[in-house]
Short mmCIF file of C-alpha atoms and ligand atoms in Angstrom, two decimals:
data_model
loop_
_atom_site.label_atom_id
_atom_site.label_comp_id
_atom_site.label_asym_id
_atom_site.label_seq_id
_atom_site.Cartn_x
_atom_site.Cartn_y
_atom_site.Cartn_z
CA UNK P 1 115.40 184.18 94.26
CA UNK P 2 117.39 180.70 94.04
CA UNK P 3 114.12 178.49 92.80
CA UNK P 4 117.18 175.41 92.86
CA UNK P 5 117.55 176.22 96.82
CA UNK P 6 114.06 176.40 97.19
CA UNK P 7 113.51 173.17 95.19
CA UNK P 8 116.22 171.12 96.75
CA UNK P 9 115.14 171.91 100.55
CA UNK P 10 111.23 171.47 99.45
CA UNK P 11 112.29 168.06 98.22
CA UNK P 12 114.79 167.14 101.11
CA UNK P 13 111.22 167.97 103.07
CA UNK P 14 109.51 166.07 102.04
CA UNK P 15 111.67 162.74 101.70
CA UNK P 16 112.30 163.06 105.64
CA UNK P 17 108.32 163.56 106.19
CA UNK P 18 107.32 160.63 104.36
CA UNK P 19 110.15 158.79 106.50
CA UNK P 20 108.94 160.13 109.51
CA UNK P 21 105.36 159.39 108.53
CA UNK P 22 106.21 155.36 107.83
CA UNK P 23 108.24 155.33 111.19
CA UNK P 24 104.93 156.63 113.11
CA UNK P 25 102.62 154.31 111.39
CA UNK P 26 105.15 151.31 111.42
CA UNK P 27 105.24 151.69 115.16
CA UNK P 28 101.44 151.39 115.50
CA UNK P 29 101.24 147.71 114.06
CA UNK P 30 102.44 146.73 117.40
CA UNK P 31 99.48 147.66 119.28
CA UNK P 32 96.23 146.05 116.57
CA UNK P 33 95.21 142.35 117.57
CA UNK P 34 92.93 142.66 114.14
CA UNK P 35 94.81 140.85 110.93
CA UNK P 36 93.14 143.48 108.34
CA UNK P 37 93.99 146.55 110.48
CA UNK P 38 97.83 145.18 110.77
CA UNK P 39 97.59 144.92 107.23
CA UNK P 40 96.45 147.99 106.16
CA UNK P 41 98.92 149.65 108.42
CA UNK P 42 101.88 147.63 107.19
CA UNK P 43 101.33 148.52 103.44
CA UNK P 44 100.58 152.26 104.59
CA UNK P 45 103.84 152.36 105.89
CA UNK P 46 105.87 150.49 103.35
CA UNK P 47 104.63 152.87 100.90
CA UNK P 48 105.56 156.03 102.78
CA UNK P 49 109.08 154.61 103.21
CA UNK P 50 108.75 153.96 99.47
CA UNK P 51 107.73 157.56 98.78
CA UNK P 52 110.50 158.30 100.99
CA UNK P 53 112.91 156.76 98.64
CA UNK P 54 111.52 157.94 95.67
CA UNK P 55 112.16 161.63 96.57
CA UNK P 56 115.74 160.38 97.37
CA UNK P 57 115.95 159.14 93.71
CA UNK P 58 114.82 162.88 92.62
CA UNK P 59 117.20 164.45 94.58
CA UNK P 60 119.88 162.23 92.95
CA UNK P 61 118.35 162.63 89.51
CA UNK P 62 118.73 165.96 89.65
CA UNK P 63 121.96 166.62 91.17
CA UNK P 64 120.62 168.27 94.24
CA UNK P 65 122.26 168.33 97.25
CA UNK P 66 121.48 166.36 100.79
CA UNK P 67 120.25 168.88 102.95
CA UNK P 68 119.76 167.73 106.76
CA UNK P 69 116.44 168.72 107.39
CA UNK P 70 115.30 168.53 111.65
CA UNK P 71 111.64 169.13 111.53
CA UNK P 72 108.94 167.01 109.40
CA UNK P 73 105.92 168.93 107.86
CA UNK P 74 103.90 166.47 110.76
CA UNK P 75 106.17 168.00 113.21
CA UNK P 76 104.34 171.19 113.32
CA UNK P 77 100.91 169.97 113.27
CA UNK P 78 102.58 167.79 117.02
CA UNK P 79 103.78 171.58 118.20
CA UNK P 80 99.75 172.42 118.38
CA UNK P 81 98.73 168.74 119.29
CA UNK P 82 101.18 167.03 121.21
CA UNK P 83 102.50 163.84 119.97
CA UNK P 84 99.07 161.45 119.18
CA UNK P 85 98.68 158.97 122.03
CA UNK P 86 96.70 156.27 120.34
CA UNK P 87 95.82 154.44 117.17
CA UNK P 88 93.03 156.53 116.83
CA UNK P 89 94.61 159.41 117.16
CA UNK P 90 97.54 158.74 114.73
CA UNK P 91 94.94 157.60 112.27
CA UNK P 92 92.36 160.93 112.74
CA UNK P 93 95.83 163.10 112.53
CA UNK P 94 97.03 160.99 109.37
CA UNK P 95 93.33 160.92 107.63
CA UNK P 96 93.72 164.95 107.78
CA UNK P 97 97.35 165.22 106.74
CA UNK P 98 96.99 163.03 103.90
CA UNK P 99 94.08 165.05 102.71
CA UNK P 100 96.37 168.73 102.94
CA UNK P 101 99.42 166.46 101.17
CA UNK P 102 96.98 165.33 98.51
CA UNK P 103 95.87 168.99 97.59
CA UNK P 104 99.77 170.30 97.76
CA UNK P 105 100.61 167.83 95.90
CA UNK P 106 98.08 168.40 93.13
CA UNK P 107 98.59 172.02 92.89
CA UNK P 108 102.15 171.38 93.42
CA UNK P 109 102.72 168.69 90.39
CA UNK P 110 101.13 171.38 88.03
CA UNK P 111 103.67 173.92 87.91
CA UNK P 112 104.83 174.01 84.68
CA UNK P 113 108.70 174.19 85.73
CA UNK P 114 108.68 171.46 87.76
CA UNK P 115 111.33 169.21 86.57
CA UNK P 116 110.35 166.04 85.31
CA UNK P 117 111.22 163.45 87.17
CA UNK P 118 109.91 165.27 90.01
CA UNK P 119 106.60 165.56 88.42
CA UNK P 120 106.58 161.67 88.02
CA UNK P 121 107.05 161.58 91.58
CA UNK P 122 104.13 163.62 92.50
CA UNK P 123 101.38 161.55 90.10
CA UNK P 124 102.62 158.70 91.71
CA UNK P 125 102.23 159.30 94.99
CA UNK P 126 98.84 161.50 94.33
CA UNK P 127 98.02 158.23 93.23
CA UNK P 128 98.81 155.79 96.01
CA UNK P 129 97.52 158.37 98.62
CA UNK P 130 93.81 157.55 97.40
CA UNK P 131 94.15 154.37 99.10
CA UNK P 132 95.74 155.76 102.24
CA UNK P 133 92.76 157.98 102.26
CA UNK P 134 90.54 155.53 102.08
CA UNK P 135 91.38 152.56 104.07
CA UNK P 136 91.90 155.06 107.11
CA UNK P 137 88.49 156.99 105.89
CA UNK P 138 86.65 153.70 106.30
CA UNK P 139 88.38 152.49 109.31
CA UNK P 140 87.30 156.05 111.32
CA UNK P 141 84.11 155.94 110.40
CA UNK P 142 83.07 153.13 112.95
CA UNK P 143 85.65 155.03 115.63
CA UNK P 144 83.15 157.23 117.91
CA UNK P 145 85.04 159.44 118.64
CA UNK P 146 87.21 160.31 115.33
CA UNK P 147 84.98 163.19 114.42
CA UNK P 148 85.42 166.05 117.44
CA UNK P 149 89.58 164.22 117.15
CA UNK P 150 89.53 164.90 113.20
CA UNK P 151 87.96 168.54 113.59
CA UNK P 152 90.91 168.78 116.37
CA UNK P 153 92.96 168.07 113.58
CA UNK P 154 91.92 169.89 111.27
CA UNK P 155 91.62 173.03 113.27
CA UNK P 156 95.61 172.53 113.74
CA UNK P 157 95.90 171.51 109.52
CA UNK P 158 94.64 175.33 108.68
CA UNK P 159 97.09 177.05 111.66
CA UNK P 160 100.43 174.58 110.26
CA UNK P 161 99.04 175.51 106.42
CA UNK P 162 99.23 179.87 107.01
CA UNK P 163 102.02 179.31 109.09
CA UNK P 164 103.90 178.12 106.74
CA UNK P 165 102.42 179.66 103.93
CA UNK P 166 104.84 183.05 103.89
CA UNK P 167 107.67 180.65 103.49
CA UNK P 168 106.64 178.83 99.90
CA UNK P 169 109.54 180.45 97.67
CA UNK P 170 112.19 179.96 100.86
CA UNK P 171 111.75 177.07 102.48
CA UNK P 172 115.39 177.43 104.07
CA UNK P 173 113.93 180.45 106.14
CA UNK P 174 111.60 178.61 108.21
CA UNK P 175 112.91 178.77 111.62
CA UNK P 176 114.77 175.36 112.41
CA UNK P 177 113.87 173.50 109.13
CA UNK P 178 117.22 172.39 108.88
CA UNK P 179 120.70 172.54 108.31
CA UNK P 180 122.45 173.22 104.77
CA UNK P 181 125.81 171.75 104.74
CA UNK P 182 129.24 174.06 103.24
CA UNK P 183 129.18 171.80 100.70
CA UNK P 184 125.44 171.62 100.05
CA UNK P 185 125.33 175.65 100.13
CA UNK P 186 128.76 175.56 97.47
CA UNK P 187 126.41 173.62 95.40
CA UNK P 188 122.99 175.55 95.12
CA UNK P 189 125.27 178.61 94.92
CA UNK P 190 127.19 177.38 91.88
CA UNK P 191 124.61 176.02 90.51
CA UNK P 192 122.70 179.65 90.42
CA UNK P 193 125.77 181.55 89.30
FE1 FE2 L 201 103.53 159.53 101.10
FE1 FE2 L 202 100.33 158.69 102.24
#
């Protein structure tokens, strides 16, 4: 098993889904009239782009490769769902993403051959997705109809988690991840010669 492929396209992952998660939430300051809410949303997104560009710094720091990666994590929860339609909806499917990336990430961060500066990624963004969790927690509650859309979600959050589950030591195998470059593959293959 080549643990550096596996590692380099798990990180390459992730760096696009944060992306992609800051592009979906930047696009929903657009539709709030309420200051606090426009807020909340602008730091949540800043900080995804952020964690976006922190992965980017591992993958550097490491010597791993850029590896072009076509589908987010979120992308499979949309296959189920459809793409969300409204604040509330983004919001009820972000509240129950965050809460699967905060577990992976925990159990995640404590294998002990996780490379360092990887690790320090992980605390630090276990750490700033407490607040994401929490703003959005407390902005649901007064929602009336977040709870049948968050059991929605998380009904799709268990399907996404076993479907992928098989695929933990090879990311590259899931069907139309994305797409390893010649010279990204020369690279993860030297590099487990
Ligand atoms: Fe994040
Ligand atoms: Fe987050």
């Amino acid at each position: 098993m080549n643990t550096n492929r596996n590692l380099a396209w798990r990180l390459n992952w992730y760096r696009q889904s944060e992306l992609e998660g800051s592009l979906l939430l930047g696009r929903m300051v657009g539709l709030v009239e309420d200051q606090h809410v426009a807020h909340c949303l602008t730091t949540h997104a800043a900080e995804e782009a952020e964690h976006s560009r922190l992965w980017a710094e591992v993958i550097k720091e490491l010597e791993l490769p850029h590896i072009r990666i076509l589908r987010s994590y979120q992308s499979f929860y949309l296959n189920h769902s459809g793409p969300p339609k409204s604040l509330l909806e983004v919001l009820c499917f972000t509240q129950i993403f965050e809460r699967r990336v905060h577990a992976r990430f925990t159990s995640e961060s404590a294998d002990p051959n996780l490379p360092e500066p990887a690790h320090r990624a992980y605390e630090r963004m276990i750490e700033d997705e407490k607040d994401h969790l929490g703003w959005v927690a407390h902005w649901l509650r007064g929602q009336p109809d977040a709870v049948r859309l968050m059991q929605n979600y998380q009904k799709i959050d268990h399907e996404v988690f076993n479907q992928l589950l098989p695929y933990e030591q090879h990311l590259y195998d899931i069907p139309g991840l994305g797409k390893e470059s010649d010279i990204a593959a020369c690279q993860l293959h030297a590099a487990h010669d």
